[in-house]
């Protein structure tokens, strides 16, 4: 499910009440700014992934496909990353965000990503209650980006942005906006 225009506007205008909500809102916005990138991929970004104003990476989930995702690196995303981490081109192999720095095994990486996402989702749940929205999670940032990007990108372009190997998978995102558009049209009528 994606946030519609009104819900997204309310979310973006929301003033966090504590550090957990601030963290959650920032990372939700970071995902939106990075074309709906999933949080595991964002946490795994290294300085070498920032090239000429773009973020270039292989999705963790579809790494075996060899598909490289290349997305713009907007200033809002850069600002959020600088708030929580260090962008340093002189240290290309360093993580930008500090959360995976001491992880030495895939299991420890997966556990840390899970812990950070859990922390973000806790803040999103609090924001959802305050805004009287359904329970938001990090997953909804991805859907929200896809739903809103549908108006300017083709299904094939969205599929590439999301790193999906199957065109069927992208239909989940497209159906989300279609319902939203139908509901808005029904309201207008």
JSON list of N, CA and C in Angstrom, two decimals, residues 28-38 42 45 50 55 57 69 71-74 77-78 81 142 145 161-162:
[
{"chain": "A", "resi": 28, "resn": "UNK", "atom": "N", "xyz": [12.62, 7.02, 6.11]},
{"chain": "A", "resi": 28, "resn": "UNK", "atom": "CA", "xyz": [11.51, 6.86, 5.18]},
{"chain": "A", "resi": 28, "resn": "UNK", "atom": "C", "xyz": [11.73, 7.82, 4.00]},
{"chain": "A", "resi": 29, "resn": "UNK", "atom": "N", "xyz": [12.05, 9.07, 4.31]},
{"chain": "A", "resi": 29, "resn": "UNK", "atom": "CA", "xyz": [12.31, 10.07, 3.26]},
{"chain": "A", "resi": 29, "resn": "UNK", "atom": "C", "xyz": [13.54, 9.68, 2.45]},
{"chain": "A", "resi": 30, "resn": "UNK", "atom": "N", "xyz": [14.56, 9.15, 3.10]},
{"chain": "A", "resi": 30, "resn": "UNK", "atom": "CA", "xyz": [15.77, 8.71, 2.39]},
{"chain": "A", "resi": 30, "resn": "UNK", "atom": "C", "xyz": [15.42, 7.64, 1.36]},
{"chain": "A", "resi": 31, "resn": "UNK", "atom": "N", "xyz": [14.60, 6.69, 1.74]},
{"chain": "A", "resi": 31, "resn": "UNK", "atom": "CA", "xyz": [14.18, 5.66, 0.80]},
{"chain": "A", "resi": 31, "resn": "UNK", "atom": "C", "xyz": [13.40, 6.28, -0.37]},
{"chain": "A", "resi": 32, "resn": "UNK", "atom": "N", "xyz": [12.49, 7.19, -0.07]},
{"chain": "A", "resi": 32, "resn": "UNK", "atom": "CA", "xyz": [11.74, 7.87, -1.14]},
{"chain": "A", "resi": 32, "resn": "UNK", "atom": "C", "xyz": [12.69, 8.61, -2.07]},
{"chain": "A", "resi": 33, "resn": "UNK", "atom": "N", "xyz": [13.64, 9.33, -1.51]},
{"chain": "A", "resi": 33, "resn": "UNK", "atom": "CA", "xyz": [14.59, 10.12, -2.29]},
{"chain": "A", "resi": 33, "resn": "UNK", "atom": "C", "xyz": [15.49, 9.25, -3.16]},
{"chain": "A", "resi": 34, "resn": "UNK", "atom": "N", "xyz": [15.74, 8.02, -2.70]},
{"chain": "A", "resi": 34, "resn": "UNK", "atom": "CA", "xyz": [16.59, 7.10, -3.45]},
{"chain": "A", "resi": 34, "resn": "UNK", "atom": "C", "xyz": [15.73, 6.12, -4.25]},
{"chain": "A", "resi": 35, "resn": "UNK", "atom": "N", "xyz": [14.67, 6.66, -4.83]},
{"chain": "A", "resi": 35, "resn": "UNK", "atom": "CA", "xyz": [13.80, 5.92, -5.74]},
{"chain": "A", "resi": 35, "resn": "UNK", "atom": "C", "xyz": [13.24, 4.64, -5.13]},
{"chain": "A", "resi": 36, "resn": "UNK", "atom": "N", "xyz": [12.88, 4.71, -3.86]},
{"chain": "A", "resi": 36, "resn": "UNK", "atom": "CA", "xyz": [12.26, 3.56, -3.21]},
{"chain": "A", "resi": 36, "resn": "UNK", "atom": "C", "xyz": [13.24, 2.46, -2.84]},
{"chain": "A", "resi": 37, "resn": "UNK", "atom": "N", "xyz": [14.53, 2.78, -2.77]},
{"chain": "A", "resi": 37, "resn": "UNK", "atom": "CA", "xyz": [15.52, 1.77, -2.40]},
{"chain": "A", "resi": 37, "resn": "UNK", "atom": "C", "xyz": [15.16, 1.15, -1.06]},
{"chain": "A", "resi": 38, "resn": "UNK", "atom": "N", "xyz": [15.39, -0.15, -0.95]},
{"chain": "A", "resi": 38, "resn": "UNK", "atom": "CA", "xyz": [15.06, -0.81, 0.30]},
{"chain": "A", "resi": 38, "resn": "UNK", "atom": "C", "xyz": [16.13, -0.50, 1.34]},
{"chain": "A", "resi": 42, "resn": "UNK", "atom": "N", "xyz": [20.23, 0.48, 1.37]},
{"chain": "A", "resi": 42, "resn": "UNK", "atom": "CA", "xyz": [20.70, 1.80, 1.80]},
{"chain": "A", "resi": 42, "resn": "UNK", "atom": "C", "xyz": [21.77, 1.64, 2.89]},
{"chain": "A", "resi": 45, "resn": "UNK", "atom": "N", "xyz": [25.25, 0.72, 1.59]},
{"chain": "A", "resi": 45, "resn": "UNK", "atom": "CA", "xyz": [25.95, 1.60, 0.66]},
{"chain": "A", "resi": 45, "resn": "UNK", "atom": "C", "xyz": [27.32, 2.00, 1.20]},
{"chain": "A", "resi": 50, "resn": "UNK", "atom": "N", "xyz": [28.71, 6.03, -4.66]},
{"chain": "A", "resi": 50, "resn": "UNK", "atom": "CA", "xyz": [28.32, 7.36, -5.10]},
{"chain": "A", "resi": 50, "resn": "UNK", "atom": "C", "xyz": [29.28, 7.77, -6.22]},
{"chain": "A", "resi": 55, "resn": "UNK", "atom": "N", "xyz": [23.77, 7.17, -7.33]},
{"chain": "A", "resi": 55, "resn": "UNK", "atom": "CA", "xyz": [24.00, 6.04, -6.44]},
{"chain": "A", "resi": 55, "resn": "UNK", "atom": "C", "xyz": [23.92, 4.79, -7.31]},
{"chain": "A", "resi": 57, "resn": "UNK", "atom": "N", "xyz": [24.44, 0.61, -7.29]},
{"chain": "A", "resi": 57, "resn": "UNK", "atom": "CA", "xyz": [24.58, -0.56, -6.42]},
{"chain": "A", "resi": 57, "resn": "UNK", "atom": "C", "xyz": [23.83, -1.75, -6.99]},
{"chain": "A", "resi": 69, "resn": "UNK", "atom": "N", "xyz": [21.66, -1.11, -10.16]},
{"chain": "A", "resi": 69, "resn": "UNK", "atom": "CA", "xyz": [20.69, -0.03, -10.04]},
{"chain": "A", "resi": 69, "resn": "UNK", "atom": "C", "xyz": [21.45, 1.29, -10.00]},
{"chain": "A", "resi": 71, "resn": "UNK", "atom": "N", "xyz": [20.64, 5.36, -9.66]},
{"chain": "A", "resi": 71, "resn": "UNK", "atom": "CA", "xyz": [19.60, 6.34, -9.37]},
{"chain": "A", "resi": 71, "resn": "UNK", "atom": "C", "xyz": [20.24, 7.67, -9.02]},
{"chain": "A", "resi": 72, "resn": "UNK", "atom": "N", "xyz": [19.52, 8.76, -9.23]},
{"chain": "A", "resi": 72, "resn": "UNK", "atom": "CA", "xyz": [20.05, 10.07, -8.86]},
{"chain": "A", "resi": 72, "resn": "UNK", "atom": "C", "xyz": [20.29, 10.14, -7.35]},
{"chain": "A", "resi": 73, "resn": "UNK", "atom": "N", "xyz": [21.23, 10.99, -6.96]},
{"chain": "A", "resi": 73, "resn": "UNK", "atom": "CA", "xyz": [21.54, 11.21, -5.54]},
{"chain": "A", "resi": 73, "resn": "UNK", "atom": "C", "xyz": [21.14, 12.63, -5.18]},
{"chain": "A", "resi": 74, "resn": "UNK", "atom": "N", "xyz": [19.84, 12.83, -4.88]},
{"chain": "A", "resi": 74, "resn": "UNK", "atom": "CA", "xyz": [19.35, 14.18, -4.61]},
{"chain": "A", "resi": 74, "resn": "UNK", "atom": "C", "xyz": [19.97, 14.77, -3.34]},
{"chain": "A", "resi": 77, "resn": "UNK", "atom": "N", "xyz": [18.67, 13.51, 0.04]},
{"chain": "A", "resi": 77, "resn": "UNK", "atom": "CA", "xyz": [19.24, 12.22, 0.44]},
{"chain": "A", "resi": 77, "resn": "UNK", "atom": "C", "xyz": [20.66, 12.40, 0.97]},
{"chain": "A", "resi": 78, "resn": "UNK", "atom": "N", "xyz": [21.42, 13.23, 0.30]},
{"chain": "A", "resi": 78, "resn": "UNK", "atom": "CA", "xyz": [22.79, 13.49, 0.75]},
{"chain": "A", "resi": 78, "resn": "UNK", "atom": "C", "xyz": [22.80, 14.11, 2.14]},
{"chain": "A", "resi": 81, "resn": "UNK", "atom": "N", "xyz": [22.02, 11.45, 4.71]},
{"chain": "A", "resi": 81, "resn": "UNK", "atom": "CA", "xyz": [23.16, 10.54, 4.88]},
{"chain": "A", "resi": 81, "resn": "UNK", "atom": "C", "xyz": [24.29, 11.21, 5.66]},
{"chain": "A", "resi": 142, "resn": "UNK", "atom": "N", "xyz": [8.87, 2.28, -0.26]},
{"chain": "A", "resi": 142, "resn": "UNK", "atom": "CA", "xyz": [9.12, 1.70, -1.60]},
{"chain": "A", "resi": 142, "resn": "UNK", "atom": "C", "xyz": [7.85, 1.74, -2.44]},
{"chain": "A", "resi": 145, "resn": "UNK", "atom": "N", "xyz": [6.96, 5.39, -3.40]},
{"chain": "A", "resi": 145, "resn": "UNK", "atom": "CA", "xyz": [7.76, 5.87, -4.53]},
{"chain": "A", "resi": 145, "resn": "UNK", "atom": "C", "xyz": [7.23, 5.28, -5.83]},
{"chain": "A", "resi": 161, "resn": "UNK", "atom": "N", "xyz": [14.36, 0.39, -11.94]},
{"chain": "A", "resi": 161, "resn": "UNK", "atom": "CA", "xyz": [14.67, 1.13, -10.71]},
{"chain": "A", "resi": 161, "resn": "UNK", "atom": "C", "xyz": [14.61, 0.21, -9.50]},
{"chain": "A", "resi": 162, "resn": "UNK", "atom": "N", "xyz": [13.59, -0.64, -9.47]},
{"chain": "A", "resi": 162, "resn": "UNK", "atom": "CA", "xyz": [13.41, -1.52, -8.32]},
{"chain": "A", "resi": 162, "resn": "UNK", "atom": "C", "xyz": [14.28, -2.76, -8.38]}
]
